[in-house]
Tab-separated table of C-alpha atoms and ligand atoms in Angstrom:
chain	number	residue	atom	x	y	z
A	1	VAL	CA	-25.435	-22.091	36.334
A	2	SER	CA	-26.797	-18.629	35.694
A	3	ARG	CA	-27.662	-16.397	38.597
A	4	PRO	CA	-30.711	-14.140	38.229
A	5	SER	CA	-28.454	-11.152	37.621
A	6	ASP	CA	-26.957	-13.070	34.698
A	7	SER	CA	-30.252	-13.475	32.859
A	8	VAL	CA	-30.063	-12.576	29.179
A	9	PRO	CA	-32.063	-9.316	29.457
A	10	GLU	CA	-29.871	-8.222	32.398
A	11	LEU	CA	-26.657	-9.033	30.549
A	12	VAL	CA	-27.832	-7.221	27.436
A	13	SER	CA	-28.909	-4.139	29.319
A	14	ARG	CA	-25.610	-3.973	31.210
A	15	ALA	CA	-23.645	-4.601	28.000
A	16	ARG	CA	-25.500	-1.624	26.467
A	17	GLU	CA	-24.104	0.490	29.283
A	18	GLY	CA	-20.664	-0.750	28.269
A	19	ASP	CA	-20.079	-3.067	31.249
A	20	PRO	CA	-17.022	-5.155	30.231
A	21	ARG	CA	-18.003	-8.144	32.375
A	22	SER	CA	-21.415	-8.458	30.693
A	23	VAL	CA	-19.810	-8.098	27.275
A	24	ALA	CA	-17.432	-10.910	28.210
A	25	ARG	CA	-20.289	-13.118	29.431
A	26	LEU	CA	-22.280	-12.583	26.224
A	27	ILE	CA	-19.269	-13.404	24.063
A	28	SER	CA	-18.812	-16.569	26.120
A	29	LEU	CA	-22.401	-17.524	25.242
A	30	VAL	CA	-21.440	-17.130	21.580
A	31	GLU	CA	-18.266	-19.156	22.035
A	32	GLN	CA	-20.092	-21.987	23.787
A	33	GLY	CA	-23.070	-21.999	21.433
A	34	SER	CA	-25.219	-21.652	24.571
A	35	PRO	CA	-28.975	-22.407	24.553
A	36	ASP	CA	-29.374	-18.746	25.688
A	37	LEU	CA	-27.791	-17.525	22.463
A	38	PRO	CA	-30.984	-17.152	20.350
A	39	ALA	CA	-32.568	-14.940	23.028
A	40	ALA	CA	-29.406	-12.874	23.359
A	41	MET	CA	-29.178	-12.334	19.597
A	42	ALA	CA	-32.837	-11.337	19.408
A	43	ALA	CA	-32.195	-8.694	22.057
A	44	LEU	CA	-29.076	-7.456	20.244
A	45	ALA	CA	-30.624	-7.199	16.771
A	46	GLU	CA	-31.639	-3.553	16.994
A	47	THR	CA	-28.101	-2.234	17.463
A	48	SER	CA	-26.643	-4.594	14.859
A	49	GLY	CA	-24.776	-3.066	11.911
A	50	ARG	CA	-23.688	0.112	13.703
A	51	ALA	CA	-19.963	-0.500	13.704
A	52	HIS	CA	-17.532	-0.489	10.850
A	53	VAL	CA	-16.056	-3.998	10.976
A	54	VAL	CA	-12.377	-4.131	10.061
A	55	GLY	CA	-10.813	-7.562	9.537
A	56	LEU	CA	-7.080	-7.937	9.996
A	57	THR	CA	-5.317	-11.068	8.891
A	58	GLY	CA	-1.906	-12.351	7.919
A	59	PRO	CA	0.571	-15.134	8.609
A	60	PRO	CA	1.868	-15.845	12.139
A	61	GLY	CA	4.289	-13.274	13.510
A	62	VAL	CA	3.776	-10.702	10.743
A	63	GLY	CA	2.772	-8.010	13.258
A	64	LYS	CA	-1.038	-8.272	13.462
A	65	SER	CA	-1.316	-7.641	17.196
A	66	THR	CA	1.194	-4.803	17.113
A	67	THR	CA	-0.732	-3.242	14.218
A	68	SER	CA	-4.065	-3.753	16.009
A	69	SER	CA	-2.768	-1.998	19.085
A	70	ALA	CA	-1.462	0.940	17.016
A	71	LEU	CA	-4.773	1.194	15.123
A	72	VAL	CA	-6.732	1.163	18.382
A	73	ALA	CA	-4.558	4.028	19.650
A	74	ALA	CA	-5.205	6.016	16.458
A	75	TRP	CA	-8.983	5.449	16.609
A	76	ARG	CA	-9.008	6.419	20.276
A	77	ARG	CA	-7.226	9.669	19.389
A	78	ALA	CA	-10.073	10.262	16.935
A	79	GLY	CA	-12.518	9.802	19.808
A	80	LEU	CA	-13.996	6.488	18.694
A	81	ARG	CA	-15.122	3.683	20.956
A	82	VAL	CA	-13.322	0.555	19.795
A	83	GLY	CA	-13.908	-3.194	20.025
A	84	VAL	CA	-11.224	-5.763	19.340
A	85	LEU	CA	-12.012	-9.395	18.730
A	86	ALA	CA	-9.007	-11.697	18.520
A	87	VAL	CA	-10.286	-14.867	16.872
A	88	ASP	CA	-8.272	-18.039	17.009
A	89	PRO	CA	-9.654	-20.274	14.269
A	90	SER	CA	-7.474	-23.258	15.144
A	91	SER	CA	-8.050	-23.632	18.852
A	92	PRO	CA	-11.078	-25.029	20.651
A	93	PHE	CA	-10.245	-23.018	23.787
A	94	SER	CA	-9.691	-19.325	24.277
A	95	GLY	CA	-6.666	-18.154	26.208
A	96	GLY	CA	-3.416	-19.971	25.482
A	97	ALA	CA	-2.190	-18.736	22.136
A	98	LEU	CA	-3.813	-15.355	22.613
A	99	LEU	CA	-2.313	-14.575	25.995
A	100	GLY	CA	0.608	-12.786	24.396
A	101	ASP	CA	-1.837	-10.563	22.534
A	102	ARG	CA	-3.467	-9.471	25.768
A	103	VAL	CA	-0.072	-8.458	27.058
A	104	ARG	CA	0.648	-6.509	23.875
A	105	MET	CA	-2.739	-4.819	24.153
A	106	SER	CA	-2.070	-3.871	27.769
A	107	GLU	CA	-1.588	-0.208	26.882
A	108	HIS	CA	-5.369	-0.163	26.294
A	109	ALA	CA	-6.295	-2.387	29.230
A	110	LEU	CA	-7.480	0.443	31.464
A	111	ASP	CA	-9.317	2.374	28.758
A	112	ARG	CA	-13.110	2.074	29.285
A	113	ASP	CA	-13.622	2.881	25.604
A	114	VAL	CA	-11.674	-0.122	24.357
A	115	LEU	CA	-13.247	-3.562	24.680
A	116	ILE	CA	-10.904	-6.436	23.918
A	117	ARG	CA	-12.020	-10.059	23.790
A	118	SER	CA	-10.461	-13.204	22.430
A	119	MET	CA	-12.539	-16.035	21.101
A	120	ALA	CA	-11.856	-19.562	19.946
A	121	ALA	CA	-13.849	-20.700	16.965
A	122	ARG	CA	-12.907	-24.301	16.357
A	123	GLY	CA	-15.556	-26.723	17.442
A	124	HIS	CA	-18.110	-23.943	17.348
A	125	LEU	CA	-21.159	-25.018	15.378
A	126	GLY	CA	-20.758	-23.117	12.153
A	127	GLY	CA	-17.226	-22.022	13.095
A	128	LEU	CA	-15.919	-18.561	12.340
A	129	ALA	CA	-18.796	-17.746	10.028
A	130	THR	CA	-21.418	-17.720	12.782
A	131	ALA	CA	-19.329	-16.968	15.884
A	132	THR	CA	-17.671	-13.802	14.571
A	133	PRO	CA	-20.739	-11.801	13.507
A	134	GLN	CA	-22.518	-12.689	16.746
A	135	ALA	CA	-19.585	-11.510	18.861
A	136	VAL	CA	-19.474	-8.334	16.750
A	137	ARG	CA	-23.141	-7.709	17.631
A	138	VAL	CA	-22.267	-7.852	21.324
A	139	LEU	CA	-19.560	-5.217	20.844
A	140	GLU	CA	-21.927	-3.058	18.769
A	141	ALA	CA	-24.513	-3.173	21.542
A	142	ALA	CA	-21.793	-1.935	23.905
A	143	GLY	CA	-21.409	1.125	21.701
A	144	CYS	CA	-18.300	0.226	19.703
A	145	GLU	CA	-18.149	2.319	16.535
A	146	VAL	CA	-15.367	0.326	15.016
A	147	VAL	CA	-14.694	-3.361	15.628
A	148	LEU	CA	-11.353	-4.848	14.690
A	149	VAL	CA	-11.374	-8.603	14.083
A	150	GLU	CA	-7.877	-10.044	14.219
A	151	THR	CA	-7.350	-13.577	12.906
A	152	VAL	CA	-4.161	-15.482	12.336
A	153	GLY	CA	-3.965	-16.644	8.750
A	154	VAL	CA	-4.007	-20.401	8.746
A	155	GLY	CA	-5.530	-22.362	5.900
A	156	GLN	CA	-8.845	-20.980	4.739
A	157	SER	CA	-9.316	-18.538	7.599
A	158	GLU	CA	-7.750	-15.572	5.808
A	159	VAL	CA	-10.243	-15.766	2.995
A	160	GLU	CA	-13.042	-16.601	5.415
A	161	ILE	CA	-12.423	-13.551	7.589
A	162	ALA	CA	-12.670	-11.337	4.520
A	163	GLY	CA	-16.259	-12.460	4.119
A	164	LEU	CA	-17.055	-11.244	7.644
A	165	ALA	CA	-15.602	-7.730	7.570
A	166	ASP	CA	-16.597	-4.491	5.868
A	167	THR	CA	-12.949	-3.665	5.253
A	168	THR	CA	-10.262	-6.348	5.142
A	169	LEU	CA	-6.625	-5.561	5.929
A	170	VAL	CA	-4.080	-8.142	4.805
A	171	LEU	CA	-0.652	-7.999	6.429
A	172	LEU	CA	2.533	-9.218	4.850
A	173	ALA	CA	6.174	-8.705	5.732
A	174	PRO	CA	9.472	-9.150	3.940
A	175	GLY	CA	10.508	-12.774	4.231
A	176	ALA	CA	7.556	-14.101	6.196
A	177	GLY	CA	4.581	-13.986	3.891
A	178	ASP	CA	5.640	-12.445	0.593
A	179	ALA	CA	3.430	-11.810	-2.411
A	180	VAL	CA	3.766	-15.346	-3.782
A	181	GLN	CA	2.604	-16.800	-0.477
A	182	ALA	CA	-0.274	-14.333	-0.482
A	183	ALA	CA	-1.308	-15.608	-3.892
A	184	LYS	CA	-1.196	-19.190	-2.614
A	185	ALA	CA	-3.342	-18.281	0.385
A	186	GLY	CA	-5.913	-16.719	-1.948
A	187	VAL	CA	-5.727	-13.286	-0.292
A	188	LEU	CA	-4.993	-11.329	-3.478
A	189	GLU	CA	-8.721	-11.445	-4.291
A	190	VAL	CA	-10.058	-10.398	-0.916
A	191	GLY	CA	-7.920	-7.671	0.653
A	192	ASP	CA	-9.222	-4.101	0.589
A	193	LEU	CA	-5.921	-2.814	1.938
A	194	TYR	CA	-2.510	-4.482	1.960
A	195	LEU	CA	0.074	-3.607	4.559
A	196	VAL	CA	3.691	-4.550	4.099
A	197	ASN	CA	4.708	-4.420	7.735
A	198	LYS	CA	8.251	-4.547	9.126
A	199	ALA	CA	9.203	-2.016	6.479
A	200	ASP	CA	12.333	-1.413	8.566
A	201	HIS	CA	13.503	-4.799	7.263
A	202	GLU	CA	15.167	-5.194	3.901
A	203	GLY	CA	12.966	-6.096	0.954
A	204	ALA	CA	9.755	-4.277	1.923
A	205	ALA	CA	9.717	-2.111	-1.210
A	206	GLY	CA	10.204	-5.246	-3.323
A	207	VAL	CA	7.311	-7.044	-1.669
A	208	ARG	CA	5.145	-3.976	-2.267
A	209	ARG	CA	6.081	-3.821	-5.962
A	210	GLU	CA	5.457	-7.521	-6.388
A	211	LEU	CA	2.124	-7.301	-4.622
A	212	ARG	CA	0.937	-4.374	-6.722
A	213	SER	CA	1.735	-6.168	-9.923
A	214	MET	CA	0.100	-9.411	-8.804
A	215	ILE	CA	-3.021	-7.589	-7.579
A	216	SER	CA	-3.349	-5.860	-10.944
A	217	MET	CA	-3.478	-9.272	-12.608
A	218	THR	CA	-6.054	-10.675	-10.182
A	219	GLU	CA	-9.784	-10.836	-10.751
A	220	ARG	CA	-11.136	-9.133	-7.619
A	221	ARG	CA	-14.536	-9.179	-5.943
A	222	ASP	CA	-14.945	-5.377	-5.986
A	223	ARG	CA	-13.655	-4.025	-9.300
A	224	ALA	CA	-14.405	-0.415	-8.425
A	225	TRP	CA	-11.804	-0.340	-5.641
A	226	GLN	CA	-8.079	-0.349	-6.274
A	227	PRO	CA	-6.565	-1.658	-3.017
A	228	PRO	CA	-3.713	0.488	-1.672
A	229	VAL	CA	-0.494	-1.250	-0.657
A	230	LEU	CA	1.016	0.601	2.318
A	231	LEU	CA	4.329	0.257	4.119
A	232	THR	CA	4.227	0.184	7.937
A	233	VAL	CA	6.546	-0.219	10.887
A	234	ALA	CA	3.862	-1.119	13.388
A	235	SER	CA	6.259	-1.452	16.318
A	236	ARG	CA	7.104	2.260	15.926
A	237	GLY	CA	3.623	3.331	14.824
A	238	GLU	CA	4.963	4.409	11.428
A	239	GLY	CA	2.439	4.463	8.593
A	240	VAL	CA	-0.475	3.813	10.926
A	241	GLU	CA	-2.174	7.194	10.342
A	242	GLU	CA	-2.061	6.429	6.602
A	243	VAL	CA	-3.755	3.090	7.290
A	244	VAL	CA	-6.510	4.820	9.263
A	245	ALA	CA	-7.001	7.301	6.414
A	246	ALA	CA	-7.167	4.470	3.855
A	247	VAL	CA	-9.744	2.626	5.972
A	248	ASP	CA	-11.831	5.832	6.039
A	249	ARG	CA	-11.563	6.162	2.256
A	250	HIS	CA	-12.623	2.550	1.830
A	251	ARG	CA	-15.569	3.036	4.149
A	252	GLU	CA	-16.669	6.039	2.072
A	253	HIS	CA	-16.286	3.972	-1.111
A	254	LEU	CA	-18.391	1.164	0.392
A	255	ARG	CA	-21.154	3.619	1.231
A	256	THR	CA	-21.271	5.554	-2.013
A	257	SER	CA	-20.924	2.521	-4.305
A	258	GLY	CA	-23.584	0.418	-2.600
A	259	GLU	CA	-20.980	-2.270	-1.906
A	260	LEU	CA	-21.542	-2.008	1.871
A	261	GLY	CA	-25.154	-3.145	1.511
A	262	ARG	CA	-24.171	-5.906	-0.899
A	263	ARG	CA	-21.469	-7.211	1.429
A	264	ARG	CA	-23.701	-7.136	4.456
A	265	ARG	CA	-26.566	-8.899	2.691
A	266	ARG	CA	-24.193	-11.579	1.448
A	267	ARG	CA	-22.914	-11.954	4.988
A	268	ALA	CA	-26.418	-12.224	6.451
A	269	THR	CA	-27.305	-14.858	3.842
A	270	GLU	CA	-24.297	-16.947	4.814
A	271	GLU	CA	-24.942	-16.461	8.489
A	272	ILE	CA	-28.580	-17.575	8.290
A	273	GLU	CA	-27.548	-20.594	6.238
A	274	ALA	CA	-24.810	-21.524	8.714
A	275	VAL	CA	-27.131	-21.148	11.710
A	276	ALA	CA	-29.879	-23.180	10.015
A	277	ILE	CA	-27.436	-25.953	9.156
A	278	SER	CA	-26.085	-26.036	12.700
A	279	VAL	CA	-29.629	-26.264	14.097
A	280	LEU	CA	-30.412	-29.160	11.750
A	281	ARG	CA	-27.136	-30.915	12.610
A	282	ARG	CA	-27.853	-30.698	16.299
A	283	ARG	CA	-31.425	-31.917	15.829
A	284	TRP	CA	-30.290	-34.891	13.706
A	285	ARG	CA	-27.421	-35.772	16.003
A	286	ASP	CA	-29.639	-35.733	19.083
A	287	GLY	CA	-32.531	-37.488	17.346
A	288	ALA	CA	-33.814	-40.947	18.309
A	289	GLY	CA	-36.204	-43.471	16.803
A	290	GLU	CA	-36.685	-45.052	13.385
A	291	GLN	CA	-35.985	-41.921	11.366
A	292	SER	CA	-32.892	-40.929	13.367
A	293	LEU	CA	-29.427	-40.610	11.893
A	294	ALA	CA	-28.243	-43.566	13.990
A	295	ALA	CA	-31.054	-45.856	12.831
A	296	LEU	CA	-30.758	-44.807	9.191
A	297	SER	CA	-26.995	-45.269	9.099
A	298	ALA	CA	-27.421	-48.864	10.298
A	299	LEU	CA	-29.834	-49.464	7.411
A	300	VAL	CA	-27.359	-47.982	4.914
A	301	VAL	CA	-24.540	-50.211	6.203
A	302	ALA	CA	-26.815	-53.273	5.983
A	303	GLY	CA	-27.642	-52.414	2.367
A	304	GLU	CA	-31.336	-52.054	3.206
A	305	THR	CA	-31.407	-48.493	1.963
A	306	ASP	CA	-29.069	-46.019	0.262
A	307	PRO	CA	-27.715	-42.668	1.511
A	308	TRP	CA	-30.014	-40.645	-0.764
A	309	SER	CA	-33.189	-42.370	0.406
A	310	ALA	CA	-31.966	-42.143	4.018
A	311	ALA	CA	-31.282	-38.416	3.611
A	312	ALA	CA	-34.753	-37.891	2.136
A	313	ARG	CA	-36.289	-39.606	5.181
A	314	LEU	CA	-34.136	-37.510	7.506
A	315	LEU	CA	-35.289	-34.328	5.784
A	316	ASP	CA	-38.970	-35.329	5.955
B	401	LIG	N1	11.185	-4.871	13.212
B	401	LIG	C1	9.881	-4.871	13.360
B	401	LIG	N2	9.291	-5.706	14.211
B	401	LIG	C2	7.947	-5.677	14.339
B	401	LIG	C3	7.144	-4.809	13.579
B	401	LIG	N3	5.858	-5.015	13.898
B	401	LIG	C4	5.842	-5.989	14.826
B	401	LIG	N4	7.112	-6.393	15.101
B	401	LIG	C5	7.527	-7.464	16.042
B	401	LIG	O1	7.218	-8.724	15.478
B	401	LIG	C6	6.850	-9.653	16.499
B	401	LIG	C7	5.493	-10.258	16.210
B	401	LIG	O2	4.510	-9.234	16.272
B	401	LIG	P1	2.980	-9.546	16.606
B	401	LIG	O3	2.267	-8.261	16.547
B	401	LIG	O4	2.864	-10.370	17.828
B	401	LIG	O5	2.603	-10.453	15.365
B	401	LIG	P2	1.258	-11.311	15.130
B	401	LIG	O6	1.039	-11.308	13.666
B	401	LIG	O7	0.154	-10.799	15.984
B	401	LIG	O8	1.697	-12.735	15.615
B	401	LIG	P3	0.749	-13.995	15.919
B	401	LIG	O9	-0.413	-13.504	16.734
B	401	LIG	O10	1.643	-14.919	16.672
B	401	LIG	O11	0.346	-14.554	14.587
B	401	LIG	C8	6.897	-8.877	17.803
B	401	LIG	O12	8.116	-9.116	18.430
B	401	LIG	C9	6.788	-7.418	17.350
B	401	LIG	O13	7.383	-6.534	18.248
B	401	LIG	C10	7.798	-3.918	12.662
B	401	LIG	O14	7.171	-3.137	11.946
B	401	LIG	N5	9.162	-3.990	12.599
B	402	LIG	MG1	-1.165	-11.788	17.345
């Protein structure tokens, strides 16, 4: 039940002032696919696209949260206001799996210029593809100049997250998640920057060599950018300044090459499509009467019509 002070215009105006509670409430609307969401997104449109969106992905335990925390510290030193979105693509509830991340991020917990939210995306209509950009818009409205989207790499999500970011960082580590596994996960095509983390462990230089050679043999989406492969020890902050510098170089490349506009238009296309499909799904699922999904499926089972004719009637 929303109190008057929680009306969409109120939430948006307080989020614009950077109020963490309003930011959290708006991201909850996204997570729940709330009926208030269209109004909230309309109000947030004008500040959309302001932040540089950095995606960070990699297999479980590779050091994503540790790296995120170190990157946030580096961006804060540079005076930037930072948003962090920890997306769990496999869980229908937020909390749980991401609790540990909140603890690891605790060094930033009291910083008013760091907004950290976790979000579950399973069960969301449209999944990651619609939830993530909408949550990013909330953080942009709150003045974040860079938004870090951290996702654990399970199944398709690593490749999916790359479609949602301006710059995609792929993390690997010796042993857990080597170059061959990266190839299997399809991330050789999509990373803009590769980090071999846990470089204090044996084999990091080998993983880097292997990665470089495999990347050079891969057909990539942006041929004008040669992705750097950097070594990091995130737990000691080593190599993190180099990562920040490489992200800056990539951002400059995106701007001067026109790739930023191309990526963002492609993203908007996919987002509109995903939203439209989710609206149709909901309408069909909730529909009643002769032309409803329920009625038509009974006719298909009875052999009185076929799926194509039924679909045509549904679309009418
Ligand atoms: N030796 C070493 N340990 C590290 C390094 N970076 C992170 N770790 C440790 O590795 C463990 C996992 O790090 P996280 O940052 O939680 O990894 P994650 O990828 O976020 O893990 P999930 O969220 O569970 O997928 C922690 O105990 C870290 O302290 C590193 O560079 N060297
Ligand atoms: Mg983590």
